[in-house]
Amino acid sequence: MAKIFCVANQKGGVGKTTSTVNLAAGLAKIGQRVLMVDLDPQGNATMGSGVDKRQLEFTVYDVLIESASVAEAKVHSATCGYDVLGANRELAGAEVELVQLERREKRLKTALAAVDADYDFMLIDCPPSLSMLTLNGLCAAHGVIVPMQCEYFALEGLTDLVNTIKQVHANLNKDLQIIGLLRVMFDPRITLQQQVSEQLKGHFADKVFNTVIPRNVRLAEAPSYGLPGVVFDPQAKGSQAFVEFAEEMVQRIKTM
Ligand code: ADP
Ligand code: MG
């Protein structure tokens, strides 16, 4: 059975997409079968996996409105070693269209169930909002991975997300839990970041992943080559950290 994780944080630019594609690549590298689902109309995770969002016959949009199955819509990224259920701007329309449809929050869950046996992990890159798209991600998932920068307002921003996850857990998806907070873009030279990191551990204890993703320019350069950093420059500190994170996730799911 595949384990399904949403990478979510309602803030933009916190490292969701970078975390999704690099975790996918890291998991693939250590032999896991991975489906990466892009739920953001920006399609950055699609492009960042070496898949041209403008060339797709079907996207996750078609899956949500049930005009294609996941098996039909997914493409394989040979360079990255995982499958991609891509997105492009068309997905922005789904937000409005879904409202009128039945089982509107559970469409992704239903669709992914059909390919469950084909994967060890499914990773969902969520848009920076708590929208119907994110709700579909949260309903489909066993857990949420929350990437966060160790900045002053980091904890404050978490409250909305934690409340949403609690509500989804109570009303729509009993399986859902926060798997962990992933510290990203970490710079140990900045005292404030160390302090916030300690605060996070104090507050969330074992819900904070052991792996820390450093700020690393190679991770930021990789998308312009249409690749995750893990594939673009495997030796880079940031890439090595994501492979380490993949190993931590494999261990983590054994205890779920
Ligand atoms: P989100 O999906 O949450 O909007 P992104 O993953 O697109 O965030 O990241 C925002 C920006 O930060 C991008 O330009 C990305 O390349 C950069 N970035 C993300 N993680 C790192 C990192 N560990 N080191 C350096 N730059 C990073
Ligand atoms: Mg993103």
XYZ file of C-alpha atoms and ligand atoms in Angstrom:
284
model
C 0.000 0.000 0.000
C 1.311 3.421 -0.929
C 1.816 6.058 1.753
C 0.440 9.395 0.641
C 1.820 12.697 1.893
C 0.855 16.289 1.274
C 3.568 18.891 1.339
C 1.623 21.871 2.611
C 2.000 25.304 4.138
C -0.382 28.113 3.257
C 2.525 30.512 2.903
C 4.119 30.888 -0.511
C 7.854 30.632 -1.082
C 8.566 28.490 1.983
C 10.003 25.565 0.050
C 7.012 23.300 -0.615
C 7.815 22.592 -4.251
C 11.549 22.254 -3.632
C 10.818 19.785 -0.828
C 8.321 17.790 -2.898
C 10.486 17.259 -5.975
C 13.682 16.641 -4.024
C 12.034 14.204 -1.628
C 10.527 12.436 -4.661
C 13.953 12.252 -6.303
C 15.604 11.170 -3.050
C 13.060 8.387 -2.536
C 13.468 7.239 -6.140
C 17.221 7.214 -5.658
C 16.945 4.785 -2.740
C 14.680 2.474 -4.725
C 11.188 3.620 -3.775
C 8.396 3.775 -6.359
C 7.099 7.333 -6.330
C 4.214 9.304 -7.838
C 4.567 13.080 -7.550
C 1.238 14.918 -7.784
C 1.336 18.608 -8.649
C -1.725 20.327 -7.154
C -0.509 23.877 -7.823
C -1.779 25.592 -11.019
C 1.664 27.206 -11.284
C 2.979 23.791 -12.320
C 6.413 24.392 -10.808
C 6.752 20.863 -9.469
C 5.865 19.534 -12.929
C 8.471 21.675 -14.693
C 10.956 21.013 -11.895
C 10.619 17.288 -12.584
C 11.617 17.614 -16.219
C 8.048 17.517 -17.537
C 6.832 20.318 -19.801
C 3.470 21.460 -18.407
C 2.464 22.898 -21.805
C 2.868 19.543 -23.558
C 0.686 17.419 -21.286
C -2.263 15.609 -22.823
C -3.927 15.175 -19.431
C -3.203 16.776 -16.075
C -4.417 16.449 -12.500
C -7.231 18.780 -13.593
C -8.638 16.055 -15.867
C -8.320 13.606 -12.993
C -10.267 15.898 -10.633
C -13.116 16.416 -13.071
C -12.963 12.698 -13.896
C -12.246 13.022 -17.589
C -9.029 10.971 -17.223
C -7.672 8.375 -14.791
C -4.344 8.727 -12.992
C -3.009 5.865 -15.120
C -3.865 7.836 -18.258
C -2.658 11.213 -17.030
C 0.635 10.325 -15.311
C 3.899 10.583 -17.188
C 7.234 9.067 -16.274
C 10.181 11.364 -15.713
C 13.104 9.224 -16.816
C 15.716 11.744 -15.622
C 14.155 11.932 -12.158
C 13.109 8.294 -11.750
C 9.533 8.929 -10.659
C 6.076 9.387 -12.147
C 4.447 12.786 -12.414
C 0.778 13.695 -12.359
C 1.291 17.169 -13.739
C -0.497 20.498 -13.481
C -0.758 23.703 -15.450
C -2.908 26.830 -15.407
C -5.988 24.837 -16.362
C -6.054 23.622 -12.764
C -6.983 27.105 -11.529
C -10.440 26.515 -13.048
C -10.942 23.343 -11.025
C -11.340 25.409 -7.890
C -14.606 26.879 -9.211
C -15.799 23.783 -11.062
C -15.315 21.447 -8.114
C -17.664 23.459 -5.921
C -20.618 22.274 -7.994
C -19.592 18.630 -8.134
C -20.416 15.850 -5.706
C -17.714 14.307 -3.517
C -15.762 17.410 -4.353
C -13.180 17.017 -1.569
C -12.554 13.325 -2.204
C -11.928 13.207 -5.930
C -8.167 13.005 -5.702
C -8.391 10.347 -2.986
C -10.654 8.182 -5.137
C -8.457 8.609 -8.199
C -5.211 7.782 -6.383
C -6.727 4.642 -4.859
C -6.801 3.098 -8.327
C -2.975 3.177 -8.616
C -2.237 2.423 -4.973
C -0.467 -0.863 -5.712
C 1.939 0.762 -8.184
C 3.739 2.997 -5.666
C 5.444 3.076 -2.291
C 4.997 6.835 -1.924
C 2.737 9.473 -3.392
C 3.765 13.065 -2.715
C 1.369 15.936 -3.292
C 2.700 19.459 -3.827
C -0.018 21.801 -2.531
C -0.696 25.393 -3.585
C -0.061 28.220 -1.083
C -3.654 28.407 0.154
C -6.163 26.422 2.134
C -8.376 25.979 -0.926
C -10.496 23.214 -2.455
C -7.334 21.930 -4.139
C -5.419 21.725 -0.876
C -8.498 20.133 0.707
C -8.405 17.414 -1.968
C -4.760 16.830 -1.108
C -5.465 16.655 2.622
C -8.379 14.262 2.111
C -6.212 11.932 0.033
C -3.231 11.881 2.386
C -2.127 9.850 5.381
C 0.020 12.699 6.547
C 1.246 16.217 6.038
C 4.834 17.314 5.706
C 5.179 20.988 6.598
C 8.281 22.712 5.276
C 9.170 25.813 7.239
C 11.829 28.419 7.516
C 13.065 29.094 11.017
C 11.958 32.700 11.094
C 10.366 34.836 13.744
C 6.758 34.400 12.579
C 7.106 30.724 11.674
C 5.089 29.390 14.610
C 2.341 31.955 14.204
C 1.793 30.975 10.570
C 1.353 27.354 11.587
C -1.841 27.927 13.568
C -4.163 28.146 10.547
C -2.672 25.061 8.958
C -2.846 23.061 12.182
C -6.516 24.070 12.638
C -7.370 23.100 9.071
C -5.669 19.741 9.510
C -7.626 19.180 12.755
C -10.901 19.953 10.971
C -10.122 17.678 8.050
C -9.124 14.969 10.510
C -12.407 15.338 12.401
C -14.765 15.603 9.439
C -13.259 14.113 6.312
C -10.141 12.038 6.845
C -9.533 10.114 10.073
C -6.087 9.031 8.847
C -4.690 12.526 8.547
C -1.905 13.656 10.843
C 1.030 16.008 10.738
C 3.952 13.699 10.063
C 6.447 16.373 10.664
C 7.846 19.826 10.338
C 10.776 20.045 7.969
C 13.243 22.829 8.648
C 14.310 24.202 5.274
C 16.604 26.932 3.961
C 18.402 26.643 7.262
C 21.443 28.791 7.909
C 23.172 27.752 11.158
C 25.186 30.992 11.206
C 22.029 32.948 11.943
C 21.412 32.869 15.690
C 17.704 33.595 15.302
C 17.275 30.526 13.099
C 18.930 28.360 15.731
C 16.657 29.830 18.396
C 13.486 29.253 16.361
C 14.684 25.741 15.547
C 15.040 25.011 19.275
C 11.593 26.513 19.903
C 10.104 24.241 17.277
C 11.651 21.191 18.900
C 10.423 22.345 22.317
C 6.910 22.835 21.012
C 6.467 19.965 18.558
C 9.037 17.456 19.897
C 9.247 14.356 17.691
C 7.021 16.016 15.085
C 10.131 17.867 13.952
C 12.145 15.829 11.460
C 15.757 15.136 12.397
C 16.953 16.090 8.949
C 17.557 19.786 8.377
C 17.674 21.155 4.826
C 20.357 23.844 4.539
C 20.077 26.957 2.422
C 21.935 25.868 -0.680
C 22.164 27.728 -3.963
C 22.299 24.508 -6.016
C 18.760 23.666 -4.880
C 17.604 27.072 -6.108
C 19.438 26.747 -9.447
C 18.160 23.263 -10.275
C 14.584 24.250 -11.348
C 15.927 26.399 -14.189
C 17.374 23.153 -15.606
C 14.040 21.398 -15.083
C 15.505 19.147 -12.401
C 15.380 18.579 -8.655
C 18.677 19.441 -6.967
C 19.102 15.768 -6.029
C 19.376 14.963 -9.752
C 21.028 18.193 -10.923
C 23.892 18.103 -8.429
C 23.834 15.011 -6.207
C 26.976 16.126 -4.349
C 25.550 19.452 -3.185
C 24.914 19.738 0.562
C 21.220 20.431 -0.031
C 20.835 17.383 -2.273
C 22.542 15.124 0.247
C 20.212 16.454 2.934
C 17.173 15.520 0.836
C 18.437 11.960 0.323
C 18.942 11.780 4.085
C 15.375 13.050 4.493
C 14.131 10.349 2.118
C 15.819 7.755 4.327
C 14.212 9.300 7.402
C 10.793 9.097 5.712
C 11.279 5.422 4.871
C 12.047 4.771 8.549
C 9.162 6.985 9.668
C 6.485 5.124 7.707
C 7.459 1.875 9.385
C 6.112 3.305 12.637
C 2.885 4.691 11.142
P 6.877 27.166 -2.431
O 6.584 25.976 -3.270
O 6.518 26.971 -0.981
O 6.286 28.426 -2.979
P 9.590 26.930 -3.435
O 9.976 25.529 -3.211
O 9.178 27.319 -4.816
O 8.463 27.381 -2.400
O 10.816 27.817 -2.941
C 10.804 29.230 -2.991
C 12.155 29.715 -3.469
O 13.178 29.354 -2.549
C 12.562 29.124 -4.812
O 13.222 30.108 -5.554
C 13.513 28.001 -4.421
O 14.447 27.713 -5.439
C 14.178 28.573 -3.181
N 14.614 27.523 -2.246
C 13.835 26.546 -1.699
N 14.541 25.781 -0.850
C 15.805 26.269 -0.856
C 17.024 25.920 -0.172
N 17.072 24.904 0.705
N 18.127 26.658 -0.419
C 18.087 27.707 -1.277
N 16.995 28.088 -1.944
C 15.855 27.388 -1.748
Mg 5.265 25.787 -4.877
